[in-house]
PDB file of C-alpha atoms in Angstrom:
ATOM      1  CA  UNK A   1       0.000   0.000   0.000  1.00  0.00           C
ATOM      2  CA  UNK A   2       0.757   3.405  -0.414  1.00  0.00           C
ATOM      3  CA  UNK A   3       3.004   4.665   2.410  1.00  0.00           C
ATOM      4  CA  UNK A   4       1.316   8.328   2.335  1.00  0.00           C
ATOM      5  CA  UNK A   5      -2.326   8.841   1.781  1.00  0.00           C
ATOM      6  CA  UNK A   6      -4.503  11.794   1.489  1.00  0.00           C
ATOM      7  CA  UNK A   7      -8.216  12.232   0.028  1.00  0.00           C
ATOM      8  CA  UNK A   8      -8.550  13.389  -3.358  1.00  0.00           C
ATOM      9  CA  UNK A   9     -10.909  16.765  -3.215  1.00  0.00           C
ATOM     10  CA  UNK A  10     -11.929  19.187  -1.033  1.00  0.00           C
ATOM     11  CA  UNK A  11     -15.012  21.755  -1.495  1.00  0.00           C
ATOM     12  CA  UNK A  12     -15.482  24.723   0.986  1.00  0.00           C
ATOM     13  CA  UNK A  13     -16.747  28.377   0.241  1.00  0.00           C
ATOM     14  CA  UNK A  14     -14.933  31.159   0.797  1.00  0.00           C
ATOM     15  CA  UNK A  15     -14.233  32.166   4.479  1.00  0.00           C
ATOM     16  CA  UNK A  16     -15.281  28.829   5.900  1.00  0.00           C
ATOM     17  CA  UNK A  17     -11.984  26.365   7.715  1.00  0.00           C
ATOM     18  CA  UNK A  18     -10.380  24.307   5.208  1.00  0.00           C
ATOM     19  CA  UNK A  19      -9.136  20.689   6.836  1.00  0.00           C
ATOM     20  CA  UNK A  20      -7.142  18.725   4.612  1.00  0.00           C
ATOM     21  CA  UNK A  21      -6.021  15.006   5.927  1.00  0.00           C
ATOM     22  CA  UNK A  22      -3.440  12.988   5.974  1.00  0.00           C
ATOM     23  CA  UNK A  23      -2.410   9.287   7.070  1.00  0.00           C
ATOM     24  CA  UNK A  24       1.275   7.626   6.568  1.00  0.00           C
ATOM     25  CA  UNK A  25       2.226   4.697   7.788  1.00  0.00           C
ATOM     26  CA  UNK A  26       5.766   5.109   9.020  1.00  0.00           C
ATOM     27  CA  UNK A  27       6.645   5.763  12.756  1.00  0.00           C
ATOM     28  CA  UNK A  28       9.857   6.517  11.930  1.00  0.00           C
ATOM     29  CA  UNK A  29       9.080   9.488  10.148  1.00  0.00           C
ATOM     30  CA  UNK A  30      10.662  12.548  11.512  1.00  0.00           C
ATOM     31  CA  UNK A  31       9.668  15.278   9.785  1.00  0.00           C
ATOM     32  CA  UNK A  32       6.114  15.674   8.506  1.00  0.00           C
ATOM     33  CA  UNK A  33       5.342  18.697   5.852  1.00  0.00           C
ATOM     34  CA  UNK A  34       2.824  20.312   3.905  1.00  0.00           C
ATOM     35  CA  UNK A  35       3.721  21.606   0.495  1.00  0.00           C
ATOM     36  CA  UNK A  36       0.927  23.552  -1.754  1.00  0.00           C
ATOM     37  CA  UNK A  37       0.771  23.547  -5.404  1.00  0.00           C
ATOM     38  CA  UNK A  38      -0.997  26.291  -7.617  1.00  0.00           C
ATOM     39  CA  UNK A  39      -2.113  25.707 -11.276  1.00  0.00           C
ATOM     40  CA  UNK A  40       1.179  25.250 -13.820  1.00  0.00           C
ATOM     41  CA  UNK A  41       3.472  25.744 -10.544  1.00  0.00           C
ATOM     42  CA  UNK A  42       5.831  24.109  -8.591  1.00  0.00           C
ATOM     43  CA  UNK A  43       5.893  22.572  -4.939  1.00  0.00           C
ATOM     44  CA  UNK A  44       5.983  25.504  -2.532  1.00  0.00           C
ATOM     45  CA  UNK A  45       6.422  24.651   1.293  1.00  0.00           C
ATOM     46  CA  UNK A  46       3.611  25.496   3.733  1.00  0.00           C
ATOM     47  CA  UNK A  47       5.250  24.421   6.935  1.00  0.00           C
ATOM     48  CA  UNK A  48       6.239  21.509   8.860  1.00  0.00           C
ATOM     49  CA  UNK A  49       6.001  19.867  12.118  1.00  0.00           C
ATOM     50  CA  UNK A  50       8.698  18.057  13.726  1.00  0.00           C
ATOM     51  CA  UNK A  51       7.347  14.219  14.791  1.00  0.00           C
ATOM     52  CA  UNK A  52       7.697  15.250  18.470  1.00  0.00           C
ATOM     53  CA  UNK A  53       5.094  18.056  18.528  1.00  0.00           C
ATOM     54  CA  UNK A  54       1.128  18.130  18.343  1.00  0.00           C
ATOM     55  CA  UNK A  55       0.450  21.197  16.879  1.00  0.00           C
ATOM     56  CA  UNK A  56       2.082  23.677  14.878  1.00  0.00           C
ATOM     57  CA  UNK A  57      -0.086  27.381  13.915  1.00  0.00           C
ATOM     58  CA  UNK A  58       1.393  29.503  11.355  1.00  0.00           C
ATOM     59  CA  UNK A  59      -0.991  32.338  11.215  1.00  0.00           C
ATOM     60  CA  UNK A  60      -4.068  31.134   9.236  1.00  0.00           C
ATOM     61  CA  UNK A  61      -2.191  27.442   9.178  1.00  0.00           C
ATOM     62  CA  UNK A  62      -2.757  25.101  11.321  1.00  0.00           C
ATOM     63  CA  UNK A  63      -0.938  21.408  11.589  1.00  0.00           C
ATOM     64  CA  UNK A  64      -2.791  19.102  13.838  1.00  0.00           C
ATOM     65  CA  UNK A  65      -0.480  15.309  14.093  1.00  0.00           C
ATOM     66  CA  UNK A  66      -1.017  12.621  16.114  1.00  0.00           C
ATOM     67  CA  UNK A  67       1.304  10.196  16.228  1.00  0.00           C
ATOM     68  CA  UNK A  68      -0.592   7.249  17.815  1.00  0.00           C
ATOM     69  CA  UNK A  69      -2.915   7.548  14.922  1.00  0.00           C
ATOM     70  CA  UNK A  70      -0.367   8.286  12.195  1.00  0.00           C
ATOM     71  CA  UNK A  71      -2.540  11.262  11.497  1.00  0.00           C
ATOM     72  CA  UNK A  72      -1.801  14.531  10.064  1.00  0.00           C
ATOM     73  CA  UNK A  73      -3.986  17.498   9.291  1.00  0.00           C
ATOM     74  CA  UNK A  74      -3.494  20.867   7.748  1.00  0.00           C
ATOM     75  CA  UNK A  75      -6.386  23.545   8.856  1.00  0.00           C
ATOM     76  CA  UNK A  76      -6.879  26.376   6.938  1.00  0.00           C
ATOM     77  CA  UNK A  77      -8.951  29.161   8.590  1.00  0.00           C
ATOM     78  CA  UNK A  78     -10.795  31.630   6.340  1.00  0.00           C
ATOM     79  CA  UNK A  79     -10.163  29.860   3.420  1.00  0.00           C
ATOM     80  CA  UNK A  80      -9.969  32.049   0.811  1.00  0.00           C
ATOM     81  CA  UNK A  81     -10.249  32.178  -3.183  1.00  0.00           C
ATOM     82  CA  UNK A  82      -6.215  32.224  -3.457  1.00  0.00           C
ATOM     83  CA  UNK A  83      -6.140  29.189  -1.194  1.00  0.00           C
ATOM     84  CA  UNK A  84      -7.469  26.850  -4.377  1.00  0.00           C
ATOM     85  CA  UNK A  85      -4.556  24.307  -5.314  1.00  0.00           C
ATOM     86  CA  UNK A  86      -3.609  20.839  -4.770  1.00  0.00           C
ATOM     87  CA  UNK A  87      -1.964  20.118  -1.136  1.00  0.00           C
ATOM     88  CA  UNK A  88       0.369  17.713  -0.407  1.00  0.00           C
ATOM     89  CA  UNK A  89       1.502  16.140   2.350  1.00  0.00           C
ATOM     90  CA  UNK A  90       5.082  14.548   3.286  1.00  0.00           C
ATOM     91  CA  UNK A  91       7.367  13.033   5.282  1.00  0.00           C
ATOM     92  CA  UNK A  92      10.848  12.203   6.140  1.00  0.00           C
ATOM     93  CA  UNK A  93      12.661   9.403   7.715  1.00  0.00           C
ATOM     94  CA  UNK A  94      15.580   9.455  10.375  1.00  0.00           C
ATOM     95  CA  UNK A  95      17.643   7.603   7.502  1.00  0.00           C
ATOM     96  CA  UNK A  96      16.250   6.789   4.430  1.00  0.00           C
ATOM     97  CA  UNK A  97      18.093   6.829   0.503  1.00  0.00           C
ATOM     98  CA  UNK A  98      15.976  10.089  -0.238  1.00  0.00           C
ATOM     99  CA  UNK A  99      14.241  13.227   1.926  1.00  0.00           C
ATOM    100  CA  UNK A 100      10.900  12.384   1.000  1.00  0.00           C
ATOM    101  CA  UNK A 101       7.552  10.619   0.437  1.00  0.00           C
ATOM    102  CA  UNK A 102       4.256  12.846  -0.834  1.00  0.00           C
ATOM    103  CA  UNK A 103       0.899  11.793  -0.592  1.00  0.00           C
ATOM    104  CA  UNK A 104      -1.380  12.064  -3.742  1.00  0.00           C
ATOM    105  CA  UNK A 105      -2.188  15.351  -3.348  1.00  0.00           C
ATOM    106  CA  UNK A 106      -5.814  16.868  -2.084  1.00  0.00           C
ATOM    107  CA  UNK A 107      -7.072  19.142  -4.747  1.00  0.00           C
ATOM    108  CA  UNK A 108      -8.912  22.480  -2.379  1.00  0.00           C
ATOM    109  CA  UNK A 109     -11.693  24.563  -4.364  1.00  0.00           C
ATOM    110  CA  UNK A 110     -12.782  27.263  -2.947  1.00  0.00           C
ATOM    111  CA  UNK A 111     -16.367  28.726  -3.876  1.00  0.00           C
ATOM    112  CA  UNK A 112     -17.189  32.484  -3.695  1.00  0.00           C
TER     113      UNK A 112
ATOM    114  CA  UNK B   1      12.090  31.996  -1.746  1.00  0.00           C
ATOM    115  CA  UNK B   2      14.162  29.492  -3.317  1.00  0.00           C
ATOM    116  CA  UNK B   3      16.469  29.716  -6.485  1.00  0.00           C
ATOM    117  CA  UNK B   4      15.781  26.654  -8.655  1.00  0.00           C
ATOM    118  CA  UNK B   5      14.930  27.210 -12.737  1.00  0.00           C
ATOM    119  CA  UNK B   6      14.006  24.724 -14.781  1.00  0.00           C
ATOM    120  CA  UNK B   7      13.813  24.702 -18.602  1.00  0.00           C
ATOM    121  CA  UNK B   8      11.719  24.941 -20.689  1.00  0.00           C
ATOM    122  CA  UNK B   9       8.580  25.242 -18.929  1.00  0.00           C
ATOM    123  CA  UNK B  10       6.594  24.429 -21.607  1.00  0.00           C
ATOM    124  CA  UNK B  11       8.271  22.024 -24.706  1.00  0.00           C
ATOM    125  CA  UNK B  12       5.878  20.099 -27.247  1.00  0.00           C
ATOM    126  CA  UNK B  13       7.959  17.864 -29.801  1.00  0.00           C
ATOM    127  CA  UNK B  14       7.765  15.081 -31.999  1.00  0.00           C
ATOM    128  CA  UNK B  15       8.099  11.832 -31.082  1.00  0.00           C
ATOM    129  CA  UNK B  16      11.938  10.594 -31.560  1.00  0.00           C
ATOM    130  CA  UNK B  17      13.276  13.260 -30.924  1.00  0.00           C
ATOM    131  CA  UNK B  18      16.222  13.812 -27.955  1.00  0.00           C
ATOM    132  CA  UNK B  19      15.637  16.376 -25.379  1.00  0.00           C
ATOM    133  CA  UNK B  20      17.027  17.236 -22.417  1.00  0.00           C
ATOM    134  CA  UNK B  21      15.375  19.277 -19.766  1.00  0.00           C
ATOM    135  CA  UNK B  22      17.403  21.963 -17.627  1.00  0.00           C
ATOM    136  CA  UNK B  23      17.708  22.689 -14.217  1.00  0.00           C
ATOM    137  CA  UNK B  24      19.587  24.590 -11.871  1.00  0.00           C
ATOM    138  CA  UNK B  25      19.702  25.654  -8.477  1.00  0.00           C
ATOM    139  CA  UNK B  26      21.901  28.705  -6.747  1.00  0.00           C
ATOM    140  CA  UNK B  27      21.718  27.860  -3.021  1.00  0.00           C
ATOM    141  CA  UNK B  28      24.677  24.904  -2.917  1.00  0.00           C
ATOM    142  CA  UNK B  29      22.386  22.164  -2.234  1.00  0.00           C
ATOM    143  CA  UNK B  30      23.878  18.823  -2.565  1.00  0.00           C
ATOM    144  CA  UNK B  31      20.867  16.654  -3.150  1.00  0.00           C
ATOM    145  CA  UNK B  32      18.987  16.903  -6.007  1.00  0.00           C
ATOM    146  CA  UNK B  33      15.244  15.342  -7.777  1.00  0.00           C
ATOM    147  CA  UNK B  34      13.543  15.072 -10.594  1.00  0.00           C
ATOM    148  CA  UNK B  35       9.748  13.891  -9.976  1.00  0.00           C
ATOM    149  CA  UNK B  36       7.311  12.920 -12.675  1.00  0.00           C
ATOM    150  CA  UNK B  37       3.372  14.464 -11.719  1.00  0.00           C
ATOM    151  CA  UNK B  38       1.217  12.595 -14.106  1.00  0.00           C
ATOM    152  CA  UNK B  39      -2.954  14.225 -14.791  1.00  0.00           C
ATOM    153  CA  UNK B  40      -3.693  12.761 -11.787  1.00  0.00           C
ATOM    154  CA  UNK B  41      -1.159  14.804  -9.486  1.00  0.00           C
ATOM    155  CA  UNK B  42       0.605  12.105  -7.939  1.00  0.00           C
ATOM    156  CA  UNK B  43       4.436  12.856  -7.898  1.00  0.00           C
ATOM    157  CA  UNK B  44       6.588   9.870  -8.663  1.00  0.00           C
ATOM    158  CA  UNK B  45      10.561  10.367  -7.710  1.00  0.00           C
ATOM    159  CA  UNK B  46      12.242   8.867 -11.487  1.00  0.00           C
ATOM    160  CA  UNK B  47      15.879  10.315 -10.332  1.00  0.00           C
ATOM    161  CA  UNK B  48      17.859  11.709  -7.234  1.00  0.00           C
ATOM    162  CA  UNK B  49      21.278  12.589  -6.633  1.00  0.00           C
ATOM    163  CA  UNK B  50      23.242  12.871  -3.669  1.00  0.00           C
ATOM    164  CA  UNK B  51      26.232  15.213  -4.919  1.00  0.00           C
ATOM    165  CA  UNK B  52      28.521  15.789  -8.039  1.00  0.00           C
ATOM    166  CA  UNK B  53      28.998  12.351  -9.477  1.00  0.00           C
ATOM    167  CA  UNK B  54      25.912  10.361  -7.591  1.00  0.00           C
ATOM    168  CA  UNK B  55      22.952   9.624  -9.429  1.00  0.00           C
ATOM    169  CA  UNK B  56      20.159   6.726  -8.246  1.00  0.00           C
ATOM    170  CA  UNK B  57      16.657   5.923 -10.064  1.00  0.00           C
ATOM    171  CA  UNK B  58      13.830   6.568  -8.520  1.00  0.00           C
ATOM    172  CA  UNK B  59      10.485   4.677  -7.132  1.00  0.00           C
ATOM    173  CA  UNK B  60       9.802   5.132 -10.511  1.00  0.00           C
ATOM    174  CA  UNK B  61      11.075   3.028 -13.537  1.00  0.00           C
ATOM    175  CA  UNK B  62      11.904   5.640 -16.564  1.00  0.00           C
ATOM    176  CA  UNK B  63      13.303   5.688 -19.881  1.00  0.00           C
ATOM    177  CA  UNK B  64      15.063   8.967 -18.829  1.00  0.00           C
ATOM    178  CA  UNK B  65      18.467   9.519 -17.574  1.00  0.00           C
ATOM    179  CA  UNK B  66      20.336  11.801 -15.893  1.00  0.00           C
ATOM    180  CA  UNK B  67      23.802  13.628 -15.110  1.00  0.00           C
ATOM    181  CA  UNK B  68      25.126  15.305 -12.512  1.00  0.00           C
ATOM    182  CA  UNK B  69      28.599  16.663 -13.124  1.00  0.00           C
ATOM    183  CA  UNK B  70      28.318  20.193 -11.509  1.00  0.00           C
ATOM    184  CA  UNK B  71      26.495  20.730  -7.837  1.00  0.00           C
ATOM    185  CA  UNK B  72      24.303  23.994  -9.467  1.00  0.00           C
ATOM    186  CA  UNK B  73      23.150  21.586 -12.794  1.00  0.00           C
ATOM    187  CA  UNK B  74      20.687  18.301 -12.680  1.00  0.00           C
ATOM    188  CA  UNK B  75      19.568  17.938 -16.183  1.00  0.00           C
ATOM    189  CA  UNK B  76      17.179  15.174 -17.438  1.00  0.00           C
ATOM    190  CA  UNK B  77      18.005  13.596 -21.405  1.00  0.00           C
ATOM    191  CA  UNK B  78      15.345  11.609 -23.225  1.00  0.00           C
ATOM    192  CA  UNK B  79      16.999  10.347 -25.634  1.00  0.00           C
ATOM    193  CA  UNK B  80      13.790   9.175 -28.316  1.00  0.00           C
ATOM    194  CA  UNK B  81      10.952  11.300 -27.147  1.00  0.00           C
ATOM    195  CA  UNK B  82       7.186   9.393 -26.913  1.00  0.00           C
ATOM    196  CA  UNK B  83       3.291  10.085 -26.475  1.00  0.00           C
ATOM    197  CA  UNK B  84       4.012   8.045 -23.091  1.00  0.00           C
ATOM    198  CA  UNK B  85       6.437  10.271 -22.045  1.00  0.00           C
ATOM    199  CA  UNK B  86       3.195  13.561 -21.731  1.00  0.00           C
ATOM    200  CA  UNK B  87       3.836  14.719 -18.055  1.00  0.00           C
ATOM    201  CA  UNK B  88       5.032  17.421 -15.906  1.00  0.00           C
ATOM    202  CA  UNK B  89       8.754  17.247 -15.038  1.00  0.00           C
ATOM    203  CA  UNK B  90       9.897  18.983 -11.381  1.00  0.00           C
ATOM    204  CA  UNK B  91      13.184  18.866 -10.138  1.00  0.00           C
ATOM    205  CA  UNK B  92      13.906  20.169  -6.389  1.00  0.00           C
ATOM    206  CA  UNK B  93      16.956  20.139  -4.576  1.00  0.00           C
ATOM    207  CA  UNK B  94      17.365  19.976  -0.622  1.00  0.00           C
ATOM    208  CA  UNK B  95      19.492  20.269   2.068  1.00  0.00           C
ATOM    209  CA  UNK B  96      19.701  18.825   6.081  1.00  0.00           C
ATOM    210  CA  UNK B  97      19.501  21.851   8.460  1.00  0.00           C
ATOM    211  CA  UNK B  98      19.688  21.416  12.086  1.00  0.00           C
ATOM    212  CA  UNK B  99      21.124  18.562  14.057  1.00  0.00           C
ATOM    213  CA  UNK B 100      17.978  16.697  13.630  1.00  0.00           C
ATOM    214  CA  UNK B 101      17.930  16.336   9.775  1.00  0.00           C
ATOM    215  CA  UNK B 102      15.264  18.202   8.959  1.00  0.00           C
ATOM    216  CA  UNK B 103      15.427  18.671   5.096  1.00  0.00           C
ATOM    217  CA  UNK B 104      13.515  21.090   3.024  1.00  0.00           C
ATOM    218  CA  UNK B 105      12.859  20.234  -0.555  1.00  0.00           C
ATOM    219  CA  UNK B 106      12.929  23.358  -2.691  1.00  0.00           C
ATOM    220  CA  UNK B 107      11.126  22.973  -6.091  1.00  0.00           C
ATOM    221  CA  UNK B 108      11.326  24.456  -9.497  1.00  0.00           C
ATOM    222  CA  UNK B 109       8.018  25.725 -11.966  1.00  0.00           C
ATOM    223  CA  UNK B 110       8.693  22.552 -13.717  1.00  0.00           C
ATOM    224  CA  UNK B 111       8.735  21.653 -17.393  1.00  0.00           C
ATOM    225  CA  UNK B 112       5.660  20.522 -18.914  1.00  0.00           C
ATOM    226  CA  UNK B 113       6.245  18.155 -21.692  1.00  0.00           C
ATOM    227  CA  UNK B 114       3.782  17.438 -24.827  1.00  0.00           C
ATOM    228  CA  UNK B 115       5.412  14.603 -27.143  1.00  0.00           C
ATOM    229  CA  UNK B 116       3.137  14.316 -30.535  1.00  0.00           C
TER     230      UNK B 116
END
């Protein structure tokens, strides 16, 4: 199976929370991270959490991981229009032959 | 923001033909990628490289390959171009920070390919 999995599609209008999911299925992860990607663009990086901590907020971002679960969310408050592009989630390993291992990708469309 | 070009961004040619997508990166990172993001968005690591003169294929089997003689240059050859080879090329680069290994991948716009 695939080692990081997220759901497809995401709907939400405009200035409602945006919570995009996330399993993987490797405790040794260390670093989990959350990279967004607009139309005809690269990966940019959102943020990260560290495999250690629970919670991360970055202004209107918030990471949510647990680690029993193997769970990790990205919350977007007051989603907005520009927030519409494909999120994916990642993760490193303590030692590993490469940095890292994305998820499918969650497209997010945001509706006036 | 991160320096890492790629090009072209956009390259439609005929099938047969060689190409070899560019890219480069400014900040001295040692590892570099090239992923393959098919319609469907999934990224699929073809090729990675750990330094000048270390190159490793990916999770995913392709008919492309690479070199990596400078630390600034990763470019990606085809050497017969074909229909099957339609996708979106990125290449990142990364580098450990911290004592704990935390590595940031940093990507380019990426190259989207169109092979008649």
């Amino acid at each position: 199976g695939e080692d990081v999995e997220q759901s497809l599609f995401l709907s939400v209008r405009e200035g409602d929370s945006s919570v995009i999911n996330c399993t993987y299925t490797d405790s040794s992860s260390t670093y989990l991270y959350w990279y967004k990607q607009e139309p005809g663009a690269g990966l940019q990086l959102l943020t990260y959490i560290f495999s250690n901590m629970d919670m991360k907020q970055d202004q209107r971002l918030t990471v949510l991981l647990n680690k029993k679960d193997k769970h990790l969310s990205l919350r977007i408050a007051d989603t907005q229009t520009g927030d519409s592009a494909i999120y994916f989630c990642a993760e490193s390993k303590r030692a590993g032959r490469r940095a890292l291992t994305f998820g499918s990708g969650t497209r997010l469309q945001v509706q006036p | 923001e991160a320096d890492i070009y790629q090009t072209p961004r956009y390259l439609v040619i005929g099938t047969g033909k060689k190409i070899t997508l560019e890219c480069s990166q400014t900040m001295g990172h040692d590892k570099m990628y090239w992923y393959q993001q098919d319609p469907g968005m999934e990224l699929h690591l073809i090729h990675y490289s750990y330094g000048v003169n270390s190159t490793e294929k990916g999770d995913l089997s392709s008919e492309s390959t690479v070199s990596r003689i400078r630390t600034e240059h990763f470019p990606l050859t085809l050497e017969s171009a074909r229909p099957s080879h339609t996708s979106q090329y990125l290449c990142a680069s990364s580098v450990a920070t911290g004592t704990s290994g935390r590595e940031t991948q940093y990507f380019g716009p990426g190259t989207r390919l169109l092979v008649l």
